[in-house]
Short mmCIF file of C-alpha atoms in Angstrom, two decimals:
data_model
loop_
_atom_site.label_atom_id
_atom_site.label_comp_id
_atom_site.label_asym_id
_atom_site.label_seq_id
_atom_site.Cartn_x
_atom_site.Cartn_y
_atom_site.Cartn_z
CA MET A 1 72.52 65.15 1.18
CA LYS A 2 72.22 64.62 4.88
CA LYS A 3 70.39 67.72 5.59
CA SER A 4 67.94 66.82 2.81
CA HIS A 5 67.52 63.39 4.27
CA HIS A 6 66.97 64.73 7.75
CA PHE A 7 64.47 67.06 6.46
CA ASP A 8 62.50 64.06 4.71
CA ILE A 9 62.51 62.03 7.89
CA VAL A 10 60.83 65.09 9.71
CA LYS A 11 58.21 65.42 7.00
CA ILE A 12 57.22 61.65 7.24
CA LEU A 13 56.83 61.97 11.12
CA ILE A 14 54.46 64.93 10.62
CA ALA A 15 52.60 63.29 8.26
CA LEU A 16 52.13 60.10 10.39
CA CYS A 17 50.95 62.14 13.20
CA PHE A 18 48.47 63.84 10.91
CA VAL A 19 47.04 60.38 9.83
CA TYR A 20 46.93 59.08 13.45
CA ASN A 21 44.92 62.16 14.69
CA HIS A 22 42.51 62.66 11.92
CA LEU A 23 41.98 59.14 10.35
CA LEU A 24 42.91 56.55 12.96
CA VAL A 25 41.03 58.24 16.10
CA PRO A 26 37.37 58.80 15.42
CA SER A 27 35.81 62.00 16.64
CA CYS A 28 32.92 60.18 18.24
CA CYS A 29 33.23 56.83 19.93
CA LEU A 30 30.61 54.11 20.08
CA MET A 31 29.47 53.23 23.55
CA PRO A 32 27.90 49.83 24.63
CA GLY A 33 24.62 49.39 22.59
CA GLY A 34 25.73 51.36 19.57
CA ARG A 35 25.19 54.81 21.22
CA LYS A 36 27.70 57.79 20.24
CA PHE A 37 29.58 59.71 22.85
CA THR A 38 30.42 63.00 21.36
CA SER A 39 32.32 65.87 23.18
CA LEU A 40 30.15 68.74 23.80
CA LYS A 41 31.66 72.22 24.66
CA ALA A 42 30.80 73.96 27.87
CA SER A 43 29.21 77.05 26.40
CA SER A 44 26.51 74.88 24.70
CA ILE A 45 25.26 73.72 28.26
CA GLY A 46 25.53 77.18 30.19
CA VAL A 47 28.49 75.88 32.37
CA GLY A 48 32.17 77.10 32.46
CA ILE A 49 35.24 75.04 32.33
CA GLN A 50 37.13 74.70 35.34
CA ASN A 51 40.88 75.80 34.97
CA THR A 52 42.06 75.01 38.23
CA PRO A 53 43.23 71.47 38.80
CA THR A 54 40.94 69.71 41.37
CA ARG A 55 40.44 66.15 42.00
CA SER A 56 37.45 64.72 40.13
CA CYS A 57 34.49 63.11 42.36
CA ARG A 58 33.01 59.89 41.30
CA ASN A 59 29.21 60.03 40.61
CA GLY A 60 29.10 63.76 41.50
CA SER A 61 30.09 63.12 45.32
CA SER A 62 31.40 65.83 47.46
CA ASN A 63 35.14 66.45 47.90
CA ILE A 64 36.11 66.63 51.51
CA GLY A 65 37.46 69.83 52.66
CA SER A 66 36.42 71.81 49.56
CA GLY A 67 33.09 73.57 48.87
CA ILE A 68 33.02 72.48 45.12
CA HIS A 69 31.70 69.27 43.57
CA THR A 70 32.91 68.29 40.24
CA ILE A 71 31.61 65.70 37.81
CA SER A 72 33.91 66.09 35.04
CA SER A 73 36.33 68.94 33.80
CA LEU A 74 33.35 70.56 31.90
CA LEU A 75 30.80 70.45 34.91
CA THR A 76 31.38 72.62 38.07
CA ILE A 77 28.78 72.47 40.94
CA PRO A 78 28.69 75.55 43.06
CA PRO A 79 28.17 74.95 46.89
CA LEU A 80 24.84 75.75 48.71
CA PHE A 81 24.66 78.04 51.49
CA HIS A 82 21.63 78.40 53.57
CA PHE A 83 20.30 81.57 55.21
CA PRO A 84 18.86 80.74 58.56
CA HIS A 85 15.08 81.94 58.79
CA PRO A 86 14.20 84.79 61.03
CA LYS A 87 13.21 84.12 64.69
CA ILE A 88 9.78 85.09 64.90
CA PRO A 89 7.22 83.87 67.75
CA VAL A 90 4.38 81.57 66.49
CA TRP A 91 1.14 80.46 67.87
CA SER A 92 1.31 78.07 70.81
CA VAL A 93 -1.04 75.14 70.58
CA MET A 94 -3.34 76.43 73.20
CA GLY A 95 -3.17 80.01 72.17
CA PHE A 96 -4.22 79.05 68.60
CA GLU A 97 -6.97 76.77 69.74
CA ALA A 98 -8.58 79.36 72.20
CA LEU A 99 -8.29 82.03 69.30
CA PHE A 100 -10.04 79.59 66.73
CA LEU A 101 -12.77 78.56 69.14
CA SER A 102 -13.51 82.27 69.87
CA PHE A 103 -13.65 83.16 66.08
CA LEU A 104 -16.07 80.21 65.52
CA LEU A 105 -18.34 80.97 68.37
CA SER A 106 -18.52 84.62 67.54
CA ALA A 107 -19.23 83.59 63.84
CA LEU A 108 -21.98 81.25 64.95
CA GLY A 109 -23.62 84.10 66.81
CA LEU A 110 -23.33 86.44 64.07
CA GLN A 111 -24.88 83.92 61.78
CA TYR A 112 -27.83 83.42 64.14
CA ILE A 113 -28.36 87.27 64.12
CA ASN A 114 -28.45 87.17 60.23
CA ILE A 115 -31.05 84.52 60.36
CA TYR A 116 -33.29 85.23 63.18
CA LYS A 117 -32.51 89.04 63.94
CA LEU A 118 -33.98 89.44 67.47
CA ASN A 119 -36.27 86.46 67.37
CA PHE A 120 -34.12 84.23 69.68
CA HIS A 121 -37.18 82.77 71.27
CA VAL A 122 -37.53 80.37 68.31
CA VAL A 123 -33.90 79.35 68.35
CA ASP A 124 -33.41 75.62 69.09
CA PRO A 125 -31.44 75.59 72.16
CA TYR A 126 -30.39 71.75 71.61
CA LEU A 127 -28.95 72.54 68.54
CA VAL A 128 -26.80 75.50 69.63
CA SER A 129 -25.73 73.49 72.53
CA PHE A 130 -24.45 70.57 70.14
CA ILE A 131 -22.77 72.87 67.89
CA VAL A 132 -20.87 74.60 70.68
CA VAL A 133 -19.90 71.35 72.24
CA PHE A 134 -18.82 69.96 68.81
CA LEU A 135 -16.67 73.12 68.09
CA SER A 136 -14.86 72.86 71.46
CA ARG A 137 -13.81 69.27 70.69
CA ARG A 138 -10.16 70.58 69.66
CA VAL A 139 -9.63 72.49 72.73
CA THR A 140 -10.92 69.67 74.99
CA TRP A 141 -8.61 67.09 73.26
CA MET A 142 -5.49 69.42 73.34
CA VAL A 143 -6.12 69.81 77.26
CA PHE A 144 -6.44 66.01 77.59
CA LYS A 145 -3.21 65.41 75.73
CA GLN A 146 -1.16 68.13 77.71
CA ILE A 147 -2.28 66.87 81.07
CA LEU A 148 -1.48 63.27 80.16
CA ALA A 149 2.13 64.36 79.00
CA SER A 150 2.92 66.62 82.08
CA GLU A 151 2.56 63.84 84.54
CA ILE A 152 4.65 60.98 85.75
CA PHE A 153 3.26 57.59 85.96
CA TYR A 154 2.56 55.61 89.02
CA THR A 155 2.15 58.66 91.26
CA VAL A 156 -0.90 59.87 93.22
CA LYS A 157 -1.06 63.19 91.20
CA TYR A 158 -1.13 61.14 87.98
CA VAL A 159 -3.87 58.79 89.18
CA ALA A 160 -6.09 61.63 90.33
CA THR A 161 -5.57 63.43 86.98
CA MET A 162 -6.62 60.20 85.10
CA LEU A 163 -9.67 60.01 86.95
CA ILE A 164 -10.53 63.71 86.56
CA LYS A 165 -9.83 63.27 82.88
CA ALA A 166 -12.16 60.02 82.76
CA VAL A 167 -14.87 61.94 84.38
CA LEU A 168 -14.76 64.91 82.00
CA LEU A 169 -14.50 62.75 78.75
CA CYS A 170 -17.45 60.75 80.05
CA THR A 171 -19.22 63.68 80.72
CA PHE A 172 -18.48 65.23 77.20
CA ILE A 173 -19.49 61.77 75.52
CA VAL A 174 -22.76 61.73 77.51
CA ALA A 175 -23.70 65.16 76.98
CA THR A 176 -23.03 64.85 72.91
CA LEU A 177 -25.11 61.64 72.94
CA TRP A 178 -28.07 63.42 74.91
CA LEU A 179 -28.12 66.26 72.70
CA LEU A 180 -28.20 63.93 69.59
CA TRP A 181 -31.11 62.16 71.05
CA LYS A 182 -33.17 65.33 71.83
CA LEU A 183 -32.31 66.59 68.24
CA PHE A 184 -33.47 63.22 66.90
CA GLN A 185 -36.89 63.45 68.80
CA HIS A 186 -37.63 67.07 67.40
CA ASN A 187 -36.15 67.06 63.87
CA SER A 188 -36.86 65.03 60.72
CA ILE A 189 -34.70 62.17 59.76
CA GLN A 190 -33.19 64.38 56.72
CA ASN A 191 -32.10 67.17 58.94
CA TYR A 192 -30.55 64.58 61.45
CA LEU A 193 -28.37 63.07 58.57
CA PHE A 194 -27.13 66.47 57.69
CA LEU A 195 -26.17 66.83 61.28
CA ILE A 196 -23.92 63.79 61.38
CA TYR A 197 -22.80 63.79 57.93
CA PRO A 198 -19.19 65.31 58.62
CA VAL A 199 -18.80 62.19 60.82
CA PHE A 200 -18.66 59.75 57.82
CA MET A 201 -16.49 62.20 55.91
CA TYR A 202 -13.95 62.21 58.86
CA LEU A 203 -13.95 58.36 58.64
CA CYS A 204 -13.33 58.45 54.95
CA ALA A 205 -10.67 60.97 55.09
CA PHE A 206 -8.63 60.05 58.42
CA GLY A 207 -10.02 56.49 59.34
CA PHE A 208 -10.70 55.35 62.89
CA THR A 209 -8.13 57.62 64.66
CA LEU A 210 -8.78 60.58 67.10
CA ASP A 211 -5.56 62.46 66.52
CA PRO A 212 -5.23 63.32 62.92
CA GLN A 213 -2.29 65.48 63.68
CA GLY A 214 -0.05 62.51 64.99
CA ASN A 215 2.11 62.39 61.80
CA LYS A 216 5.42 63.92 63.42
CA VAL A 217 7.64 61.76 61.51
CA MET A 218 8.86 64.60 59.09
CA PHE A 219 10.67 66.45 62.03
CA LYS A 220 12.93 63.50 62.59
CA LEU A 221 13.74 62.82 59.12
CA SER A 222 14.33 66.41 57.68
CA PRO A 223 18.01 67.51 58.29
CA HIS A 224 16.97 71.25 57.48
CA THR A 225 14.67 71.39 60.59
CA GLU A 226 17.68 70.46 62.92
CA ILE A 227 20.91 71.65 61.57
CA LEU A 228 20.14 75.35 61.19
CA GLN A 229 18.90 77.30 64.38
CA PRO A 230 16.75 80.20 63.72
CA LEU A 231 18.59 83.40 63.84
CA THR A 232 17.37 87.05 63.24
CA ILE A 233 19.63 88.53 60.46
CA THR A 234 17.26 91.24 59.10
CA LYS A 235 18.16 94.74 58.70
CA LEU A 236 16.10 95.33 61.60
CA THR A 237 18.63 93.48 63.79
CA ASP A 238 20.82 95.80 65.97
CA LYS A 239 24.11 96.56 64.02
CA LYS A 240 26.02 96.79 67.12
CA THR A 241 25.06 93.38 68.10
CA LEU A 242 25.99 91.96 64.52
CA SER A 243 29.52 94.01 64.57
CA ASN A 244 30.37 93.02 68.25
CA GLY A 245 29.39 89.87 69.95
CA GLU A 246 28.99 86.04 69.53
CA MET A 247 26.02 86.31 67.36
CA LYS A 248 28.06 87.82 64.56
CA GLN A 249 30.62 84.79 64.70
CA GLU A 250 27.89 82.27 64.82
CA LEU A 251 26.09 83.83 62.07
CA LEU A 252 29.38 84.00 59.88
CA THR A 253 30.06 80.47 60.88
CA THR A 254 26.66 79.31 59.71
CA LEU A 255 26.65 81.29 56.38
CA ASN A 256 30.15 79.97 55.42
CA THR A 257 29.50 76.35 55.89
CA PRO A 258 28.16 74.76 52.81
CA CYS A 259 25.09 72.22 53.00
CA ASN A 260 26.22 69.10 51.26
CA LEU A 261 23.73 66.23 51.02
CA PRO A 262 23.94 63.18 48.90
CA PRO A 263 21.15 62.86 46.05
CA ASP A 264 19.42 59.96 47.47
CA ALA A 265 19.04 61.62 50.92
CA VAL A 266 17.65 64.71 49.17
CA ARG A 267 14.96 62.80 47.22
CA TYR A 268 14.12 60.74 50.33
CA GLU A 269 13.74 64.15 52.49
CA ALA A 270 11.62 65.71 49.51
CA GLU A 271 9.29 62.72 49.61
CA CYS A 272 8.79 62.80 53.25
CA LEU A 273 8.35 66.53 53.15
CA ARG A 274 5.77 66.21 50.27
CA THR A 275 3.65 63.64 52.19
CA ASP A 276 3.68 65.66 55.28
CA PHE A 277 2.68 68.75 53.48
CA ASN A 278 -0.10 66.91 51.79
CA TRP A 279 -1.22 65.71 55.14
CA ARG A 280 -1.36 69.06 56.57
CA VAL A 281 -3.26 70.60 53.81
CA LYS A 282 -5.89 67.72 54.15
CA GLN A 283 -6.15 68.53 57.65
CA VAL A 284 -6.73 72.23 56.96
CA LEU A 285 -9.10 71.76 54.28
CA PHE A 286 -11.25 69.32 56.32
CA GLN A 287 -11.09 71.38 59.59
CA SER A 288 -12.21 74.49 57.55
CA LEU A 289 -15.02 72.89 55.76
CA VAL A 290 -16.38 71.37 58.88
CA SER A 291 -16.31 74.65 60.59
CA ALA A 292 -18.17 76.52 57.82
CA TYR A 293 -20.53 73.49 57.56
CA TYR A 294 -21.68 73.62 61.11
CA VAL A 295 -21.35 77.33 61.78
CA GLY A 296 -22.67 78.57 58.53
CA PHE A 297 -24.97 75.94 56.90
CA ILE A 298 -26.33 73.92 59.80
CA PRO A 299 -28.31 77.10 61.24
CA MET A 300 -29.79 77.70 57.94
CA ARG A 301 -30.79 74.16 57.40
CA PHE A 302 -32.67 73.86 60.88
CA SER A 303 -34.34 77.20 60.39
CA GLU A 304 -36.73 75.92 57.77
CA GLN A 305 -38.99 74.38 60.51
CA PHE A 306 -39.63 77.60 62.02
CA TYR A 307 -40.51 79.22 58.75
CA ILE A 308 -37.99 82.12 59.21
CA TYR A 309 -37.67 84.54 56.48
CA TYR A 310 -33.91 85.73 56.05
CA ASP A 311 -31.66 87.00 53.31
CA LEU A 312 -30.49 83.57 51.67
CA TRP A 313 -27.62 85.24 49.76
CA TRP A 314 -26.28 87.08 52.56
CA ALA A 315 -26.21 83.91 54.76
CA LEU A 316 -24.49 81.96 52.27
CA GLN A 317 -21.92 84.88 51.80
CA GLN A 318 -21.41 84.66 55.57
CA ALA A 319 -20.58 80.95 55.59
CA LEU A 320 -18.07 81.59 52.85
CA PHE A 321 -16.39 84.30 54.79
CA ILE A 322 -16.24 81.72 57.72
CA TRP A 323 -14.65 78.85 55.32
CA LEU A 324 -11.97 81.49 53.95
CA SER A 325 -11.04 82.94 57.23
CA SER A 326 -10.70 79.63 58.90
CA LEU A 327 -8.77 78.14 56.07
CA ILE A 328 -6.08 81.03 56.29
CA MET A 329 -5.87 80.77 60.18
CA LEU A 330 -5.38 76.96 60.06
CA MET A 331 -2.82 77.52 57.09
CA ILE A 332 -0.70 79.97 59.08
CA TYR A 333 -0.80 77.46 62.22
CA MET A 334 -0.08 74.28 60.30
CA LEU A 335 2.40 76.05 57.94
CA PRO A 336 4.75 78.20 60.12
CA ILE A 337 7.64 80.14 58.90
CA ASN A 338 10.37 77.38 59.84
CA TYR A 339 8.48 74.65 58.33
CA CYS A 340 8.13 76.68 55.10
CA ASP A 341 11.82 77.27 55.30
CA ALA A 342 12.73 73.77 55.58
CA LEU A 343 10.55 73.26 52.42
CA HIS A 344 12.34 75.77 50.62
CA LYS A 345 15.83 74.50 51.63
CA CYS A 346 14.87 70.87 50.46
CA ALA A 347 13.48 72.26 47.17
CA THR A 348 16.91 74.12 46.56
CA HIS A 349 18.79 70.94 46.95
CA LEU A 350 16.19 68.93 44.75
CA GLY A 351 16.05 71.45 41.81
CA GLY A 352 13.92 70.85 38.81
CA TRP A 353 13.96 69.93 35.12
CA GLU A 354 12.45 71.27 32.11
CA ARG A 355 12.07 69.53 28.54
CA TYR A 356 14.68 70.93 26.11
CA PRO A 357 13.25 70.77 22.54
CA TRP A 358 16.48 72.04 20.82
CA GLY A 359 20.08 71.29 20.84
CA HIS A 360 22.26 68.26 19.83
CA ARG A 361 20.64 65.00 19.49
CA ASP A 362 23.42 63.20 21.39
CA THR A 363 24.56 64.68 24.55
CA PRO A 364 27.82 63.24 26.71
CA HIS A 365 25.58 63.46 29.98
CA ILE A 366 23.17 60.54 30.78
CA TRP A 367 21.06 61.31 33.91
CA SER A 368 22.38 59.41 36.68
CA PRO A 369 20.52 59.18 40.19
CA LEU A 370 23.91 59.45 42.07
CA THR A 371 24.95 62.75 40.38
CA VAL A 372 24.38 66.32 41.42
CA TRP A 373 23.95 68.19 38.23
CA PRO A 374 24.54 72.02 37.99
CA GLN A 375 22.13 74.67 36.65
CA GLY A 376 21.67 74.89 32.73
CA VAL A 377 23.18 71.31 32.26
CA LEU A 378 21.50 69.05 29.46
CA VAL A 379 20.95 65.50 30.31
CA ARG A 380 19.36 62.81 28.45
CA TYR A 381 16.78 60.61 30.22
CA ASN A 382 14.29 58.26 28.57
CA LYS A 383 15.37 59.43 25.10
CA THR A 384 14.35 63.15 25.99
CA LEU A 385 16.41 66.04 26.78
CA TYR A 386 16.10 68.13 29.80
CA ARG A 387 17.80 71.31 31.17
CA GLY A 388 18.51 71.77 34.82
CA LEU A 389 16.67 74.76 36.44
CA GLY A 390 18.10 74.69 39.93
CA VAL A 391 21.53 75.36 41.51
CA HIS A 392 21.55 71.76 42.28
CA ASN A 393 19.29 69.23 40.41
CA VAL A 394 19.11 65.65 41.78
CA ALA A 395 15.15 65.30 41.03
CA VAL A 396 14.20 62.66 38.56
CA PRO A 397 13.33 64.68 35.41
CA SER A 398 10.06 62.72 34.53
CA ASP A 399 8.59 62.76 38.18
CA PRO A 400 5.74 65.17 38.28
CA HIS A 401 5.91 65.29 42.12
CA HIS A 402 9.50 66.45 42.00
CA SER A 403 8.46 69.16 39.64
CA ARG A 404 5.58 70.41 41.69
CA PHE A 405 7.51 70.33 44.78
CA PHE A 406 10.35 72.50 43.11
CA PHE A 407 7.67 74.88 41.49
CA MET A 408 5.73 75.42 44.95
CA PHE A 409 8.83 75.85 47.30
CA GLU A 410 11.41 77.35 45.07
CA SER A 411 10.83 80.78 46.35
CA PRO A 412 10.44 80.94 50.13
CA LEU A 413 7.83 83.80 49.90
CA ARG A 414 5.35 81.79 47.52
CA LEU A 415 3.09 80.28 49.98
CA LEU A 416 3.09 83.47 52.08
CA ASN A 417 2.17 85.67 48.99
CA TRP A 418 -0.65 83.25 48.20
CA MET A 419 -2.07 83.52 51.83
CA ALA A 420 -1.56 87.22 52.13
CA GLY A 421 -3.25 87.97 48.78
CA THR A 422 -6.31 85.64 49.35
CA LEU A 423 -6.49 87.42 52.83
CA LEU A 424 -6.26 90.98 51.58
CA VAL A 425 -8.89 90.32 48.93
CA LEU A 426 -11.25 89.01 51.60
CA VAL A 427 -10.71 92.13 53.69
CA PHE A 428 -11.00 94.71 51.10
CA TYR A 429 -14.16 92.97 49.90
CA GLN A 430 -15.53 93.00 53.32
CA LEU A 431 -14.49 96.72 53.66
CA PHE A 432 -16.73 97.42 50.72
CA LEU A 433 -19.48 95.64 51.75
CA ILE A 434 -19.55 97.94 54.88
CA THR A 435 -20.15 100.78 52.59
CA ARG A 436 -23.27 98.93 51.05
CA CYS A 437 -24.74 97.61 54.22
CA SER A 438 -28.36 98.91 54.80
CA PHE A 439 -29.20 96.74 57.82
CA TRP A 440 -27.77 96.87 61.26
CA HIS A 441 -27.24 92.82 61.44
CA GLN A 442 -25.43 92.88 58.20
CA LEU A 443 -23.00 95.58 59.46
CA LEU A 444 -22.57 93.88 62.80
CA SER A 445 -21.67 90.62 61.03
CA ILE A 446 -19.01 92.10 58.74
CA ILE A 447 -17.36 94.03 61.63
CA GLY A 448 -17.14 90.87 63.69
CA MET A 449 -15.49 88.98 60.94
CA LEU A 450 -13.08 91.84 60.34
CA LEU A 451 -11.72 91.84 63.61
CA PHE A 452 -10.41 88.25 63.59
CA ASN A 453 -9.37 88.84 59.80
CA TYR A 454 -7.06 91.73 60.99
CA VAL A 455 -5.18 89.48 63.61
CA THR A 456 -4.60 87.19 60.88
CA LEU A 457 -3.64 89.54 58.42
CA TYR A 458 -1.13 90.96 60.85
CA ARG A 459 0.57 87.57 61.36
CA VAL A 460 0.66 86.84 57.59
CA LEU A 461 2.06 90.32 56.66
CA ARG A 462 4.60 90.08 59.47
CA ASP A 463 6.07 86.97 58.53
CA ARG A 464 6.29 87.95 54.82
CA TRP A 465 8.08 91.24 55.92
CA ALA A 466 10.77 89.43 58.08
CA LEU A 467 11.32 86.62 55.59
CA GLN A 468 11.55 89.30 52.70
CA GLY A 469 14.24 90.92 54.77
CA VAL A 470 16.18 87.74 54.86
CA VAL A 471 15.94 87.18 51.22
CA LYS A 472 17.25 90.68 50.28
CA GLU A 473 20.03 90.21 52.71
CA ARG A 474 21.28 87.08 51.13
CA GLU A 475 20.71 88.51 47.59
CA THR A 476 22.93 91.51 48.82
CA ASN A 477 25.61 89.16 49.92
CA GLN A 478 25.58 87.18 46.89
CA ASN A 479 26.00 90.43 44.81
CA ASP A 480 28.87 91.35 47.06
CA ASP A 481 30.73 88.14 46.65
CA SER A 482 30.17 88.08 42.76
CA ASP A 483 31.81 91.46 42.53
#
C-alpha cells in the first residue's frame, strides 16, 4: 500500500506540472497597448542562436573587450573590420586647376576652328578675351588663397603680398568690366543677356559667396577619414615588405581591430556625408555646365552677327563632349578615392532595409534607434515589416535618404564604375567619329578632345584597379577566416 500511495503522489505532481506549463502559462503574452509578443525561432529571421554564454548588452550597445554585440540570445551582430584604402596619389589643387584650364582653352580654340575654319579675321577679340578671363577665374582665386595662407601676419612680406594681390585683383576686375562694356557696345541686348546669364544662375545656386568649396566640416565630423590611414595592401605590394617589417604589423593591427560606433553617431555621420556629397555634386554640375556654356555655346551664339556658315550639329556635339569631359574630370577631383572610401565605410555601418511582405504578422523585434540590427533580421516599424540588408543596420527603415545612401555607397566600386563606363563610352564614340570624319577641322577637334580624355581615363581606371585589388584581398581573407 505504501508503494502504490507513493506512485499516486508522483502521478499527481506530474499532472500539476503539465497543467502549469500548458494551461496557466500562455504561449503569448500581452504587451502594453494589447500587442502580442510571441517567440520567433532564429531560423525564421536568418540569424543563428548564440550557444556560448555572453553578457547581453542593453539596446545593442557594444561589449567592452569583445568583438561581438548581442541584443538577445537570438540575435548576434558580427563585428565590422575595415580594410584601409590604397595609397594612390591624387591631383593637387593647382595641378588640377592648371590641367582643367588647359583643357577649356584647348576646347575653346577647337570650337572656334569648327565655326570659323581659317577665317579668324572676323572673330570678335573682345569676346575671346572675356571668355579667357572668365575661364581663368578658378586659377586666379586659388593663387590668391594660397598666397594668403602661406604668409604670417604683421610682416613686411605679408604687407607686400597683400598689396600685390590687391593690385592684381583690381586689374582683374577692371579688365572684366572693360571687356563687358566693349561687348555691350558691339552686340545686341539679347546676346549681352546670354553672356551674363550664368551669373544669375550662380547667385541662385550658391548665393553671395566667392568660395562655393568652403564646406569643409565633413572632414572634421567623419571618423572614418581620420582613424584609418591609407595603406597599400593590394597584391602589387612587395611580398617581402609585408612578410618582414613594420608595415605587416601595422596592417594586422588595423585589420584585427573592429570598428564600433554607436547608432546615433552613424546616422549623424551619414547625414553629414550625404549633405557634403550633394554639395560636391552640385558644384560639379554647375562648373561643368558653365564650362560647356561659355566654351561651346557662346561662340556659336555670337557668330550669327557675322553670317558664318558652319555645321550646327557638329558644333553642338562638340559642346556635349566638352560638358561630359569636364564633368568626369571634376568628379574625379571632387570625389577622390579616400573620400569614396569614407562614404563606403559609413554606408556599411548604416545598413539598409527592405519591405518584407511575407512572414509572421507579429514579430518580437520592434525597431529601436539605439539598437544595431544584424543582417536578415525582421523588425516592425510603423506597422510594416522590414528585413535588414547590411551587416549592421542602424538606418531608419522608412527614410528614403538612408536607403539611397546605402544603395549608392554599399559597394566601393559603384561610383568609379559609373565614371569609368561613361568615359569609356565617350572615348569609343570619339574613336568611331575619327573613322567618319571628312574634314580636317573635325578630325583636329576630335583628336584634341581625346588627348585630355585619355589622361582622365587613365586616372579612373588606375583608381578602380587599385580599389578592386583591395576588395579582392578582403574577400579572400574573409573566405579564409570562414574556412
